[in-house]
Coordinates of C-alpha atoms in Angstrom, one line a residue:
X983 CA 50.4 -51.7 42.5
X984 CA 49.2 -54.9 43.4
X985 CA 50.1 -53.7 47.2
X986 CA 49.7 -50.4 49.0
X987 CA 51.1 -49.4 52.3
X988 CA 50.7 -45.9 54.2
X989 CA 53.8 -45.0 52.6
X990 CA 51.9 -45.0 49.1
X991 CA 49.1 -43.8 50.0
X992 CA 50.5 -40.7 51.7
X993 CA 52.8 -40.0 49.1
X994 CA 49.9 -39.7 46.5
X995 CA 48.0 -37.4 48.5
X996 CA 51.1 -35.2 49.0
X997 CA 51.5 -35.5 45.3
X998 CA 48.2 -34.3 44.5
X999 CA 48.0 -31.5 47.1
X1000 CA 51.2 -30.1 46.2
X1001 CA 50.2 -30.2 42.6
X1002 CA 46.7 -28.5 43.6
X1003 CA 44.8 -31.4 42.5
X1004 CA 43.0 -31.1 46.1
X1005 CA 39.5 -32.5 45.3
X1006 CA 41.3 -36.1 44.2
X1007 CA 43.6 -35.6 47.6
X1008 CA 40.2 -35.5 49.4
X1009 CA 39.0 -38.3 47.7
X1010 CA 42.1 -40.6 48.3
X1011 CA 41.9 -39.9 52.0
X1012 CA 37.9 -41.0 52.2
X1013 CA 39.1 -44.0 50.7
X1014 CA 41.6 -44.0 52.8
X1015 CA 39.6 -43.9 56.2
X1016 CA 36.7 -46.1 54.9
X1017 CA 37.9 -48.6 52.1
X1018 CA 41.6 -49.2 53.4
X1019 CA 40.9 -48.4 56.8
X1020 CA 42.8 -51.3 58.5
X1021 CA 46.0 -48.8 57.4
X1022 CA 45.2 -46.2 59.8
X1023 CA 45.6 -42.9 59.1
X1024 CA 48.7 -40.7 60.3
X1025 CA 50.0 -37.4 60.8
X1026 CA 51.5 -37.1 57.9
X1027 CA 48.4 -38.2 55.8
X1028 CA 46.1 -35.7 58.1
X1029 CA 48.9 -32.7 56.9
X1030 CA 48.6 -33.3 53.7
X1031 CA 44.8 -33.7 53.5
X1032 CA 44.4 -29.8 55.5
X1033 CA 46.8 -28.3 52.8
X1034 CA 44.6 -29.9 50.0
X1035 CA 42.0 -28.2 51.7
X1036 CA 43.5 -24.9 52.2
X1037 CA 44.4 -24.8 48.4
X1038 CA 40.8 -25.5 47.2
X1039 CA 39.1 -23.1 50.2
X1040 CA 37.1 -25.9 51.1
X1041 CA 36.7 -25.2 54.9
X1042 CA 33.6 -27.5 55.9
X1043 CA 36.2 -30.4 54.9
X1044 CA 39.0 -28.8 56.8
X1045 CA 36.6 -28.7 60.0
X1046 CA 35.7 -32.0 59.7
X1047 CA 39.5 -33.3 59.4
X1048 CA 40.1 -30.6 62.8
X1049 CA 37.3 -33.1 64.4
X1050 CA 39.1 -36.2 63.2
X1051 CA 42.5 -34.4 64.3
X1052 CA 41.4 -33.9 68.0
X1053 CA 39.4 -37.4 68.7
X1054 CA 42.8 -39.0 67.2
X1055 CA 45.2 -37.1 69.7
X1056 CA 47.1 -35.5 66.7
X1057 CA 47.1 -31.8 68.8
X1058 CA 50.4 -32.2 69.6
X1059 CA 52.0 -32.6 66.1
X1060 CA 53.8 -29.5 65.2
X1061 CA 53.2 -30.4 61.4
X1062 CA 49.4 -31.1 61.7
X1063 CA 48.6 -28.2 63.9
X1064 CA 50.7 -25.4 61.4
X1065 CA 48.5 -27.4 58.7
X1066 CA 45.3 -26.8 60.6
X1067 CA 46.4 -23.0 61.1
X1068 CA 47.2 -22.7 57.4
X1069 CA 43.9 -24.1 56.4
X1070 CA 42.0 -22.1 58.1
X1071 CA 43.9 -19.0 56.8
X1072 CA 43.8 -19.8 53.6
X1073 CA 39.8 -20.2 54.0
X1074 CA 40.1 -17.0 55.7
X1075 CA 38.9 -17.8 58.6
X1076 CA 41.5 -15.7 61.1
X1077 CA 40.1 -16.3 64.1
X1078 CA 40.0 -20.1 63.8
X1079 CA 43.9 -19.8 62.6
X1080 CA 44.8 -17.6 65.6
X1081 CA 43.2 -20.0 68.1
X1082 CA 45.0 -23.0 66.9
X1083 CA 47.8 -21.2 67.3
X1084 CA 47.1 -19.8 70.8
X1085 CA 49.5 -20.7 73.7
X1086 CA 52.2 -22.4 71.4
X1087 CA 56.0 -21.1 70.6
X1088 CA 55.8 -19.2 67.4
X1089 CA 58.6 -20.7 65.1
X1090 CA 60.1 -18.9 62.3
X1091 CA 58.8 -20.7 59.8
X1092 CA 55.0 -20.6 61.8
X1093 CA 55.5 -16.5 61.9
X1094 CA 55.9 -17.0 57.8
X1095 CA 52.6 -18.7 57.6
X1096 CA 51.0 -16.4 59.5
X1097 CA 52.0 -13.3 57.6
X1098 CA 51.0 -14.9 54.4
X1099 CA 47.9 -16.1 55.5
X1100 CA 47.0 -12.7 57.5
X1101 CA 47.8 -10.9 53.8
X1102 CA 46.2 -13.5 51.7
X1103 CA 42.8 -12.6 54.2
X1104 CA 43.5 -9.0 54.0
X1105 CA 44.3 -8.4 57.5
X1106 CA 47.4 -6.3 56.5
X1107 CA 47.6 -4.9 59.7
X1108 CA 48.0 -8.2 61.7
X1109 CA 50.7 -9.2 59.2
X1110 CA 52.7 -6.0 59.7
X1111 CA 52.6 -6.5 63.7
X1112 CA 53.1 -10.4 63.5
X1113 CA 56.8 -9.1 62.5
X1114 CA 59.4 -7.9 65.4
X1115 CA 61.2 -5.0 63.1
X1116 CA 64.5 -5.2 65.4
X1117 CA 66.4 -7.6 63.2
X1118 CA 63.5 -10.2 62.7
X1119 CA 63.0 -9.3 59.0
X1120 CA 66.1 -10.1 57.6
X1121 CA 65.9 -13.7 59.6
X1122 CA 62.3 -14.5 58.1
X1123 CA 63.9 -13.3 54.4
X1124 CA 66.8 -15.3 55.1
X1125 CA 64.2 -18.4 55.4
X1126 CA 62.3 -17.9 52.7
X1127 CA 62.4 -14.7 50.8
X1128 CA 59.3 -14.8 49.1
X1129 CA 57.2 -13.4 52.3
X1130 CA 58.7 -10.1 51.1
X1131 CA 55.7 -9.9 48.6
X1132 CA 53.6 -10.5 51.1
X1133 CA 54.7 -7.6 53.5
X1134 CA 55.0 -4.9 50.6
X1135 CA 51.8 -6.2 50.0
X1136 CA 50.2 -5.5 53.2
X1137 CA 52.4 -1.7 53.2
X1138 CA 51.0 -1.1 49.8
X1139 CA 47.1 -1.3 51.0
X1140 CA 48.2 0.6 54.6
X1141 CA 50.1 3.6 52.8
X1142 CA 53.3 2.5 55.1
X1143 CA 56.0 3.8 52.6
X1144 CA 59.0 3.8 55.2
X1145 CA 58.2 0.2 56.2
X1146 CA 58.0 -1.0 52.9
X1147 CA 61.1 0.7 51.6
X1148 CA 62.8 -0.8 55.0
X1149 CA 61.8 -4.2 53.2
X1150 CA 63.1 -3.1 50.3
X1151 CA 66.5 -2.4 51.4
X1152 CA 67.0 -5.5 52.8
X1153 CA 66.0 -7.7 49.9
X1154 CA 68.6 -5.4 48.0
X1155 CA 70.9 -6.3 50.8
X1156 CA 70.2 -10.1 50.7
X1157 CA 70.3 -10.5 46.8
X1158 CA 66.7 -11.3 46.4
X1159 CA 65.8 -8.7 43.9
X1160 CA 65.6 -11.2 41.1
X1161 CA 62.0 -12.1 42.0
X1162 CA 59.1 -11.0 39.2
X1163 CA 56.6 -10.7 42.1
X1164 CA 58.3 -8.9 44.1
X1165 CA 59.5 -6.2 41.4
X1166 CA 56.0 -5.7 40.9
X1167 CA 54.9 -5.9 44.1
X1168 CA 57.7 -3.2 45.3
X1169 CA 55.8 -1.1 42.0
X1170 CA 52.7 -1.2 43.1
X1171 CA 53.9 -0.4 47.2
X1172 CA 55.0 3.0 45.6
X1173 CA 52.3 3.8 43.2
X1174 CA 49.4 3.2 46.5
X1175 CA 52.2 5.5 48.5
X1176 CA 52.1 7.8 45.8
X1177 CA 55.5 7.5 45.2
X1178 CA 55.7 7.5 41.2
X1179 CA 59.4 8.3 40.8
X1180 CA 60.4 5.3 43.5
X1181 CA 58.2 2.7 41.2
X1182 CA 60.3 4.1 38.3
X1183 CA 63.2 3.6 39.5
X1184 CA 62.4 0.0 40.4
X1185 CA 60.8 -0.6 37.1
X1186 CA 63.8 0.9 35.2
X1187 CA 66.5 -0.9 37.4
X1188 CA 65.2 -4.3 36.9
X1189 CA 66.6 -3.5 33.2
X1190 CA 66.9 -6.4 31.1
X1191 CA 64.7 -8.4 33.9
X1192 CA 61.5 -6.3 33.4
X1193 CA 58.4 -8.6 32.5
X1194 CA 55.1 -7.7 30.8
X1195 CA 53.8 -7.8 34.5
X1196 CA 56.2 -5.1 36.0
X1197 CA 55.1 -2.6 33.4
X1198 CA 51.1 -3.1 34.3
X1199 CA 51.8 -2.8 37.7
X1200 CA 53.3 0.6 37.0
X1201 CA 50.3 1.7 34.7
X1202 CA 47.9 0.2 36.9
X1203 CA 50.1 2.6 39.7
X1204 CA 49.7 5.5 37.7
X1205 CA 46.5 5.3 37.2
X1206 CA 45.3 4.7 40.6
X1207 CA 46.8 8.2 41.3
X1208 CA 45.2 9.4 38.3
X1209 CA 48.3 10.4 36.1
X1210 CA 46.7 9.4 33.5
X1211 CA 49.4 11.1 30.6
X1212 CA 51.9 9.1 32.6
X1213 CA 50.3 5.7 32.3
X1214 CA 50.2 6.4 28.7
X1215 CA 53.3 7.0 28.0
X1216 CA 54.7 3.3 30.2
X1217 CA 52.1 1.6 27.8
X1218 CA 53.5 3.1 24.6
X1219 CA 57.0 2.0 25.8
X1220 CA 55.9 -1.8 26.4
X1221 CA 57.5 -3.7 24.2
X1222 CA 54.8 -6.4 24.6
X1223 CA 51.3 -5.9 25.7
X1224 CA 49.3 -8.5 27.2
X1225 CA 45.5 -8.7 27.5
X1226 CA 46.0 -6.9 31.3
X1227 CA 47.8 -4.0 29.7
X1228 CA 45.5 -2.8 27.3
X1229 CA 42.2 -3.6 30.0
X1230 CA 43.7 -1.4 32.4
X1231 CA 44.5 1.8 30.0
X1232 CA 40.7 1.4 29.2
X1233 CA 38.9 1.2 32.4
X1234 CA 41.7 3.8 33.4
X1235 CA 40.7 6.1 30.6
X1236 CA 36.9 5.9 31.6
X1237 CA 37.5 6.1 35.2
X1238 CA 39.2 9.7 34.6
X1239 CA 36.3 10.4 32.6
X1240 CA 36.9 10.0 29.0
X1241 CA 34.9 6.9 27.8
X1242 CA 35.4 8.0 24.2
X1243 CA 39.3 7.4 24.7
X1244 CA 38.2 4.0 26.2
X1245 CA 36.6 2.5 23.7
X1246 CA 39.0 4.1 20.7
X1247 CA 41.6 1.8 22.5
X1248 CA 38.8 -0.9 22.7
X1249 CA 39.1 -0.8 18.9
X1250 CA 42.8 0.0 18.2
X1251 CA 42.7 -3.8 20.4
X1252 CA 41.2 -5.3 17.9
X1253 CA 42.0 -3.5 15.2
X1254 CA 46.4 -3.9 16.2
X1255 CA 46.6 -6.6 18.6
X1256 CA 46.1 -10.1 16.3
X1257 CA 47.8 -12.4 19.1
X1258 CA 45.3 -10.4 22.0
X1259 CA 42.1 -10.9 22.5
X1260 CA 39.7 -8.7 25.0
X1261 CA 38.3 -10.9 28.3
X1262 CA 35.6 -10.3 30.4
X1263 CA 37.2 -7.4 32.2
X1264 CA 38.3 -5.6 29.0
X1265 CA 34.5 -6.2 27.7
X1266 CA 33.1 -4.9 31.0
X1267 CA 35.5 -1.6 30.7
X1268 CA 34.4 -1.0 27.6
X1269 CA 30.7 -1.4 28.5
X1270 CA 31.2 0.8 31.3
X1271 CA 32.2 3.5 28.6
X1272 CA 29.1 2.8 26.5
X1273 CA 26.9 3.7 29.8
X1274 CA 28.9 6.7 30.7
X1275 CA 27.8 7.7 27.1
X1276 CA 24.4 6.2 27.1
X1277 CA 25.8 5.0 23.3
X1278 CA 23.4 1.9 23.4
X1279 CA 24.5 1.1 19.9
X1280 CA 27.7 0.6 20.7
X1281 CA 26.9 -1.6 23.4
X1282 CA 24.6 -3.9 21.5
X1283 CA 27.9 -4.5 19.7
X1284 CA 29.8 -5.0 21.9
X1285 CA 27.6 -7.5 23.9
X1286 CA 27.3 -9.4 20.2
X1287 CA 31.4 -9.8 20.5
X1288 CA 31.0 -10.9 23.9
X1289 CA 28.2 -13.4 23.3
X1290 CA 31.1 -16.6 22.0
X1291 CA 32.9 -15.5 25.1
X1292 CA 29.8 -16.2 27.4
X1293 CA 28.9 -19.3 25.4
X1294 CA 32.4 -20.7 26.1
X1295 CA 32.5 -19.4 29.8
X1296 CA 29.3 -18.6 31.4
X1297 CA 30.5 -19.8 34.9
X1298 CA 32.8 -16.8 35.1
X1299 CA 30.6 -13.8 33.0
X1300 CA 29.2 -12.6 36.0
X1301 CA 31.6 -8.9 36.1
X1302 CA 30.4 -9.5 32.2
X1303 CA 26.6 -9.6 32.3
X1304 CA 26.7 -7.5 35.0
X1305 CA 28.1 -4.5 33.0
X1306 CA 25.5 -5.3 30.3
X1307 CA 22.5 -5.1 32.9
X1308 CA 24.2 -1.7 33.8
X1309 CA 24.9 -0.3 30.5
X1310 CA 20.9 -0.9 29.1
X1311 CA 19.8 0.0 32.4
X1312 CA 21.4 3.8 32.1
X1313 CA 20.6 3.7 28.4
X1314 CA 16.8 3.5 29.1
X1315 CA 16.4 -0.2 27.4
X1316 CA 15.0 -1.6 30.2
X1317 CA 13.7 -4.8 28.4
X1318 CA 17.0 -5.9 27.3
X1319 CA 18.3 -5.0 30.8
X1320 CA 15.5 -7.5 32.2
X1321 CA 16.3 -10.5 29.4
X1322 CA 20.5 -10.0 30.2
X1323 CA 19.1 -10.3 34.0
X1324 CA 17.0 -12.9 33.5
X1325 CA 19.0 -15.2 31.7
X1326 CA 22.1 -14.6 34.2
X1327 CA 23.5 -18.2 35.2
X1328 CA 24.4 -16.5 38.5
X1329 CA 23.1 -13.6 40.1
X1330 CA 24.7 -11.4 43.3
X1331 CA 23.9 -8.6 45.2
X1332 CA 25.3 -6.2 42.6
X1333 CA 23.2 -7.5 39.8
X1334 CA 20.0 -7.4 42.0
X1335 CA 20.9 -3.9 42.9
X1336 CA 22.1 -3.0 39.1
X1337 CA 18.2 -3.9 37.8
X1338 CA 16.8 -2.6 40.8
X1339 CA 18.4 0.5 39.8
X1340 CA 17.9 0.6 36.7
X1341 CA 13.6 0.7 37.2
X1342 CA 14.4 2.9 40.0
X1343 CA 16.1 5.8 37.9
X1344 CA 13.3 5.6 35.2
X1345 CA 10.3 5.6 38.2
X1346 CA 9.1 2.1 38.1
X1347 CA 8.9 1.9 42.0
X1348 CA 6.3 -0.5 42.2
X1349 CA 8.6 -3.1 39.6
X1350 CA 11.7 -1.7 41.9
X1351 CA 9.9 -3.2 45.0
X1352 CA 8.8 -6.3 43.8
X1353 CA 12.6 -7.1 42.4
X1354 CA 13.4 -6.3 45.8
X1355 CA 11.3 -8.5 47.4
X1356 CA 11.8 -11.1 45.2
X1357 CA 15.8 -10.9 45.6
X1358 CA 15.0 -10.9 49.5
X1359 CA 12.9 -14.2 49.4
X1360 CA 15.9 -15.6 47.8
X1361 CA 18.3 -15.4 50.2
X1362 CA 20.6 -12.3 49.1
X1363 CA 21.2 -9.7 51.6
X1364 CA 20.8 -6.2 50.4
X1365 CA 23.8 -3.9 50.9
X1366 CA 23.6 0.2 51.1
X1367 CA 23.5 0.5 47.5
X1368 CA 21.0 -1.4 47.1
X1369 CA 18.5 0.8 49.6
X1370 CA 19.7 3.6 48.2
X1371 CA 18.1 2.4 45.0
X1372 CA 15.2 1.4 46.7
X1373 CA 14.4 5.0 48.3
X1374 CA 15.3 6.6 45.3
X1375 CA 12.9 4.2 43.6
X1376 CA 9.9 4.8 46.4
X1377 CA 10.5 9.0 46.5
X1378 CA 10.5 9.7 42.6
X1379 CA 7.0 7.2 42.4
X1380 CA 5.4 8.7 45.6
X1381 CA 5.3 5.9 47.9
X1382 CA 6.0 7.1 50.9
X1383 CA 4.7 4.4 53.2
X1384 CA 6.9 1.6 51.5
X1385 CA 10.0 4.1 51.4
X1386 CA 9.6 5.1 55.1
X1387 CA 9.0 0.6 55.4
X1388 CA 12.7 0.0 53.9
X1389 CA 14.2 2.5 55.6
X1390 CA 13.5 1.0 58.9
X1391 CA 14.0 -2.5 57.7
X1392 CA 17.3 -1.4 56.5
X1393 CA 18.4 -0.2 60.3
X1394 CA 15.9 -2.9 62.0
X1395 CA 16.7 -6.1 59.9
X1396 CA 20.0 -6.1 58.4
X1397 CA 21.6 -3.4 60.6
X1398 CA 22.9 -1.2 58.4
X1399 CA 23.2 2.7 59.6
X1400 CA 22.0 5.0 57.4
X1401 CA 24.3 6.9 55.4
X1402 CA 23.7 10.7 54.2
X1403 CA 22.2 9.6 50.6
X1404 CA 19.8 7.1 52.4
X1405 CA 18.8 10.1 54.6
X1406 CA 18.8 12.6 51.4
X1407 CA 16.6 9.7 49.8
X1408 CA 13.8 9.7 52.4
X1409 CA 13.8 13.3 53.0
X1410 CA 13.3 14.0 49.5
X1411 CA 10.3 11.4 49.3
X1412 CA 8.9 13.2 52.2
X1413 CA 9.6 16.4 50.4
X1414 CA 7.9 15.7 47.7
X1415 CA 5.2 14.0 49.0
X1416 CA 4.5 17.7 50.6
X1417 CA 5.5 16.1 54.2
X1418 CA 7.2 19.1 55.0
X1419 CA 6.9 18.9 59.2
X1420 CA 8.3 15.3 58.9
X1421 CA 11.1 16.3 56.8
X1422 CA 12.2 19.3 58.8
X1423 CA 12.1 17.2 62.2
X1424 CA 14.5 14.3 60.7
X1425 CA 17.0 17.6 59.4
X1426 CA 16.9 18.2 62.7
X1427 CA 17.9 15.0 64.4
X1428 CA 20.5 14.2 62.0
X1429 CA 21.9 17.9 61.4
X1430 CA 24.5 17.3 63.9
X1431 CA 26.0 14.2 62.4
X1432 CA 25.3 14.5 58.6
X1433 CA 25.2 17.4 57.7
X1434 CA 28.1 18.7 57.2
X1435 CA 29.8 18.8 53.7
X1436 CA 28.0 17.5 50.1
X1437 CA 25.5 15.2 52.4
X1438 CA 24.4 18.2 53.7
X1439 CA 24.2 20.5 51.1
X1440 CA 22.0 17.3 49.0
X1441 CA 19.7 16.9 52.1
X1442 CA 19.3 20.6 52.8
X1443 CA 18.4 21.7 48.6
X1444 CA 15.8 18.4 48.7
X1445 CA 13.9 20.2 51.1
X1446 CA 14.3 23.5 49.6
X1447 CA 13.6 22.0 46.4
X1448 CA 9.9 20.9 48.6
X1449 CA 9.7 23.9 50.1
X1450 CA 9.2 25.6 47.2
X1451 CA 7.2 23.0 45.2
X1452 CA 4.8 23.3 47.5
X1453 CA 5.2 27.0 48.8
X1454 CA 6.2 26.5 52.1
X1455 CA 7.5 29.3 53.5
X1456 CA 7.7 29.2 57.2
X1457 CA 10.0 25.5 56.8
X1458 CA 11.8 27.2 53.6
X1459 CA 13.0 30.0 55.7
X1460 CA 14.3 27.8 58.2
X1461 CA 16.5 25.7 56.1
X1462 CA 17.8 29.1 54.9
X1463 CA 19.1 29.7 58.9
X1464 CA 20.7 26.3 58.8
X1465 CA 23.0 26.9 55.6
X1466 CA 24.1 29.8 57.5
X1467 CA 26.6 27.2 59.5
X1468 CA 29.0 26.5 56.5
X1469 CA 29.2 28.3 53.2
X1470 CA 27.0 26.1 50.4
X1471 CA 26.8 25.9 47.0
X1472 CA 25.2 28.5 44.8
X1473 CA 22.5 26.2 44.3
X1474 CA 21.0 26.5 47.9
X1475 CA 21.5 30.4 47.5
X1476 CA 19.5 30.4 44.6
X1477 CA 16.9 28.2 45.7
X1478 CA 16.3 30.2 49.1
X1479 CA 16.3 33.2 46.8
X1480 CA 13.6 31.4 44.5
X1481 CA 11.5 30.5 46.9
X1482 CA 11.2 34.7 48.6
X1483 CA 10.7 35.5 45.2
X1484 CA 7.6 33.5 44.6
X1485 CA 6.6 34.9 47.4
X1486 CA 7.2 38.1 46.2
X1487 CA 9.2 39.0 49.3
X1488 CA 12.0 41.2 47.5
X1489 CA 13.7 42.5 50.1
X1490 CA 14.6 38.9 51.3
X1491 CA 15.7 37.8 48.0
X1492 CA 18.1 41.1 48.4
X1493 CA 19.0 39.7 51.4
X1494 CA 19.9 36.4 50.4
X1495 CA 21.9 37.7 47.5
X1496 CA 24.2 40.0 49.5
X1497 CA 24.6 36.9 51.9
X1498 CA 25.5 34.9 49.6
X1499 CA 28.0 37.5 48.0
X1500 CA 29.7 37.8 52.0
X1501 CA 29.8 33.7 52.0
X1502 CA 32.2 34.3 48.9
X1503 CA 30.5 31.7 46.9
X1504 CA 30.8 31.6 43.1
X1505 CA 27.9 33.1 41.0
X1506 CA 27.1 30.5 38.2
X1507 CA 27.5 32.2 34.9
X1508 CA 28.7 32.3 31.1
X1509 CA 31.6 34.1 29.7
X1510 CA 32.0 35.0 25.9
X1511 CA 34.2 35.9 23.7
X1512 CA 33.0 37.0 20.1
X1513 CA 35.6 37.1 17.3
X1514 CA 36.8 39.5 14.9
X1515 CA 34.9 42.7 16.4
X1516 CA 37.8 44.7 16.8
X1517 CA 36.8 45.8 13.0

C-alpha cells in the first residue's frame, strides 16, 4: 500500500491475532509505536495487541501494554480493560485478571470470559461460583453456548455430577447438543463422576455424530475408573482409531498393571495400523512397560524407533527422554541412563529427580548428592520426590550427616513439610546407622500426626527392621507397644516376634503370636493342591 492509516494498521493486527499469528501482531504494533508513531495508537489497536498476547502466553509483553494502557488513560474502555482481564487469564495469572476487573459491572459477555479463563487456569471452583444457578445459565448459553465445555469441564475435575447434568439439560433444552467438544466433554464429566452408563448414553445418542474423539474420551473414562474390560471393548467397536486411541489403551493397560498387554498392543500398532504412527506419549507408555518389566531389551528397541522421532522433534521429547532415563535407570543400566540424561536438550525437575533416583535405588549416594547439587546450582527447585530420592539415596549409603543436612534444607529452604516417606527415609538412615535413641525420639514427635495408616506401619517396621539389626531390645519392645494403637500388617508381627526370638525370649514371641492372632491379622502362608492323589 503506498499509504497506511490506523485503520490498516489495526486491521492487520486484528488479522493476525485472531488468526494466532501473535508474535507478527507484537511486531506490527512496535512498529507501530516507534516507526509510524505520528499515527498514534488507539483502543482498538491496544485490544488487539493484549489478545495477541493472551494467545501466545506472553505476559511480560501483556504488562508492558497494561503500563502503556494506564499512562495513555485507556482504563476506561470497556474493550481494552476485558482484553487486559483476558490476557492475564489466559497467562494464568488470576489475581491480576480479578483486579482489573475489581469495582466494575460484570456484563454477560465479561462473566463468559471469566469462566473460561478461571477453567483454562484450573481454578474450577471460581468458575462454578462466577455463575448465578437461578436462571443465569441458560442466559450465558443463550450468548454463546460454547462456555458449556468449560463448566462441564470445571464439574468434571470437582466430582459435581448434579451440576453438570443441570448443564446438560439445558444444552439439550437449547439445541446445542451438536457440539464435538461438548459430547466429549459431557463423556468425560461422567466418567470423573463415575458415572459410566450416563457417558454411554451420551456417547451412544450422538449416533451418527460420534467422532473419533468422543470414543477416547469414553476409553480414556473407563479407564480412569479402572474398568479396564470396558475400555476394551469401546476400542474394539471404533470404527477408526487415531494415534490417541491406541496410546491411551496402552498406558491404560500398564497402569492396571499389565505391561505385557501394553506393549502387545504397542506391536499390534505397528504391526495393523499402516496410516498410525506411535508419538511421544505412545513411546513413553510403552517404555513405562519395559521398566515395570525391567525388559531392558525391549527398551533399547524401542528407544532405536524413537530416535527419527527425536531427530525430527527434539524441542518436544522431553515426556520422551524422560521415560528412557526412567526405564534404564530401574533396569540397572545406569550408563545409558546418564548418556539419555546428558544429552537431554531440556532438562526439568522430573528428569533431575528420575537420575537422581535412579543412583539412589542402586546406592550411589555420593553420585546422588552431587546430581543434586549440581541440579540446585542450576536453578531447578527440588520437589518432594526428589528428597525422597535423596534420603533414600543418603540412608541405603550410610550418610547420615548429609541425609539429616537435606532434610532440614528441604523444611528450611524450600519449605516443603515433610511427608511420611521423607520421615520413613530418615528414620531408616538413622536405623540403620544404629542411631536407635534418635530414631525413637522423632517416632515420637511425629506419632501423632503420621502415623496412622501405611506411613506408619513403613516408619514403625524401619525401626524394627534396626532394632533388630542391631539387637536392640529395650527400643524394639517399645515400637511393639506402639503397634498396639491400630491393627498392622503381619510384617510388624513377625518382626517383633523375630527380634524376642533372637533374644531367646520365648514366652514373648508366644505372646506376640496370640496378639497378633486377637488383632485378626492374616498369617502369610502357601496353600497347595497336588493332583491326581485320590488314586
Amino acid at each position: 500500500m503506498p499509504e497506511r492509516n490506523r485503520v490498516t494498521w489495526n486491521a492487520m493486527m486484528s488479522a493476525y491475532a485472531t488468526a494466532g499469528e501473535g508474535f507478527e501482531a507484537l511486531g506490527l504494533f512496535s512498529r507501530l509505536r516507534c516507526v509510524e508513531f505520528e499515527l498514534g495508537v488507539d483502543e482498538f489497536a491496544v485490544s488487539s495487541v493484549l489478545t495477541a498476547c493472551a494467545g501466545i502466553g506472553d505476559i511480560r509483553f501483556g504488562i508492558q501494554i497494561h503500563g502503556f494502557v494506564i499512562s495513555s488513560g485507556f482504563e476506561s474502555d470497556c474493550a481494552v480493560v476485558s482484553s487486559l482481564a483476558n490476557m492475564y487469564l489466559k497467562c494464568k495469572a488470576v489475581e491480576c485478571a480479578e483486579r482489573v476487573m475489581e469495582g466494575r459491572e460484570e456484563s454477560v459477555m465479561d462473566r463468559l470470559m471469566m469462566v473460561n479463563g478461571y477453567v483454562f487456569s484450573e481454578r474450577y471452583i471460581k468458575a462454578i461460583r462466577k455463575i448465578q444457578w437461578n436462571g443465569d445459565l441458560v442466559r450465558i448459553l443463550k450468548v454463546d453456548s460454547s462456555v458449556a465445555v468449560s463448566i462441564v469441564t470445571a464439574c468434571a475435575n470437582l466430582g459435581l455430577l448434579s451440576v453438570g447434568k443441570k448443564v446438560h439439560c439445558a444444552v439439550i433444552v437449547l439445541g446445542f447438543y451438536d457440539n464435538v467438544a461438548l459430547g466429549s466433554a459431557l463423556i468425560d464429566m461422567y466418567c470423573k463422576c463415575s458415572s459410566i452408563e450416563d457417558a454411554r448414553k451420551v456417547l451412544f445418542g450422538l449416533k451418527e455424530r460420534k467422532q473419533v474423539s468422543h470414543w477416547n474420551s469414553m476409553i480414556s473414562g473407563c479407564l480412569h475408573c479402572g474398568f479396564l474390560e470396558e475400555a476394551r471393548g469401546y476400542f474394539d467397536k471404533m470404527p477408526i482409531k487415531n494415534v490417541i486411541s491406541w496410546t491411551a489403551m496402552i498406558a491404560g493397560h500398564v497402569q492396571c498393571g499389565l505391561p505385557h498387554e501394553g506393549l502387545r498392543l504397542m506391536a499390534r500398532l505397528y504391526r495393523e495400523e499402516g496410516l498410525v504412527r506411535g508419538n511421544f506419549y505412545t513411546f513413553a507408555s510403552a517404555l513405562n512397560a519395559c521398566s515395570s518389566l525391567a525388559a531392558i531389551d525391549l527398551g533399547k528397541q524401542i528407544h532405536g524407533k524413537a530416535l527419527k522421532m527425536i531427530a525430527v522433534d527434539g524441542d518436544n521429547s522431553l515426556i520422551l527422554t524422560t521415560s528412557l532415563l526412567d526405564m534404564y535407570s530401574k533396569s540397572g543400566s545406569l550408563a545409558y541412563a546418564w548418556r539419555v540424561f546428558d544429552t537431554m536438550r531440556e532438562k526439568n525437575v522430573v528428569s533431575w529427580t528420575s537420575m537422581i533416583n535412579g543412583y539412589a535405588s542402586h546406592g550411589y549416594g555420593i553420585e546422588a548428592i552431587d546430581l543434586l547439587e549440581q541440579m540446585m546450582s542450576m536453578g531447578f527447585k527440588p520437589n518432594e520426590v526428589t528428597f525422597v530420592s535423596i534420603l533414600s539415596a543418603c540412608s541405603h549409603s550410610g550418610l547420615v550427616r548429609e541425609g539429616t543436612h537435606y532434610f532440614n534444607l528441604m523444611r528450611e529452604k524450600f519449605g516443603i513439610s515433610p511427608r511420611g516417606d521423607h520421615y520413613a527415609c530418615l528414620i531408616d538412615m538413622l536405623a540403620r546407622a544404629g542411631k536407635l535413641e534418635e530414631a525413637w525420639k522423632l517416632v515420637e514427635e511425629i506419632k501423632d500426626e503420621i502415623l496412622d495408616g501405611i506411613d506408619g506401619s513403613i516408619i514403625l517396621g524401619a525401626l524394627l527392621a534396626g532394632c533388630r539389626m542391631h539387637g536392640d531390645l529395650e527400643i524394639g519392645s517399645k515400637v511393639a507397644e506402639m503397634t498396639k494403637r491400630n491393627k498392622q500388617s503381619s510384617d510388624m508381627y513377625i518382626a517383633i516376634s523375630n527380634i524376642y526370638a533372637s533374644s531367646e525370649m520365648w514366652d514373648e514371641v508366644c505372646r506376640v503370636r496370640e496378639e497378633w492372632k486377637k488383632q485378626g491379622v492374616k498369617v502369610p502362608g502357601l496353600s497347595q493342591i497336588q493332583s491326581g492323589c485320590l488314586g
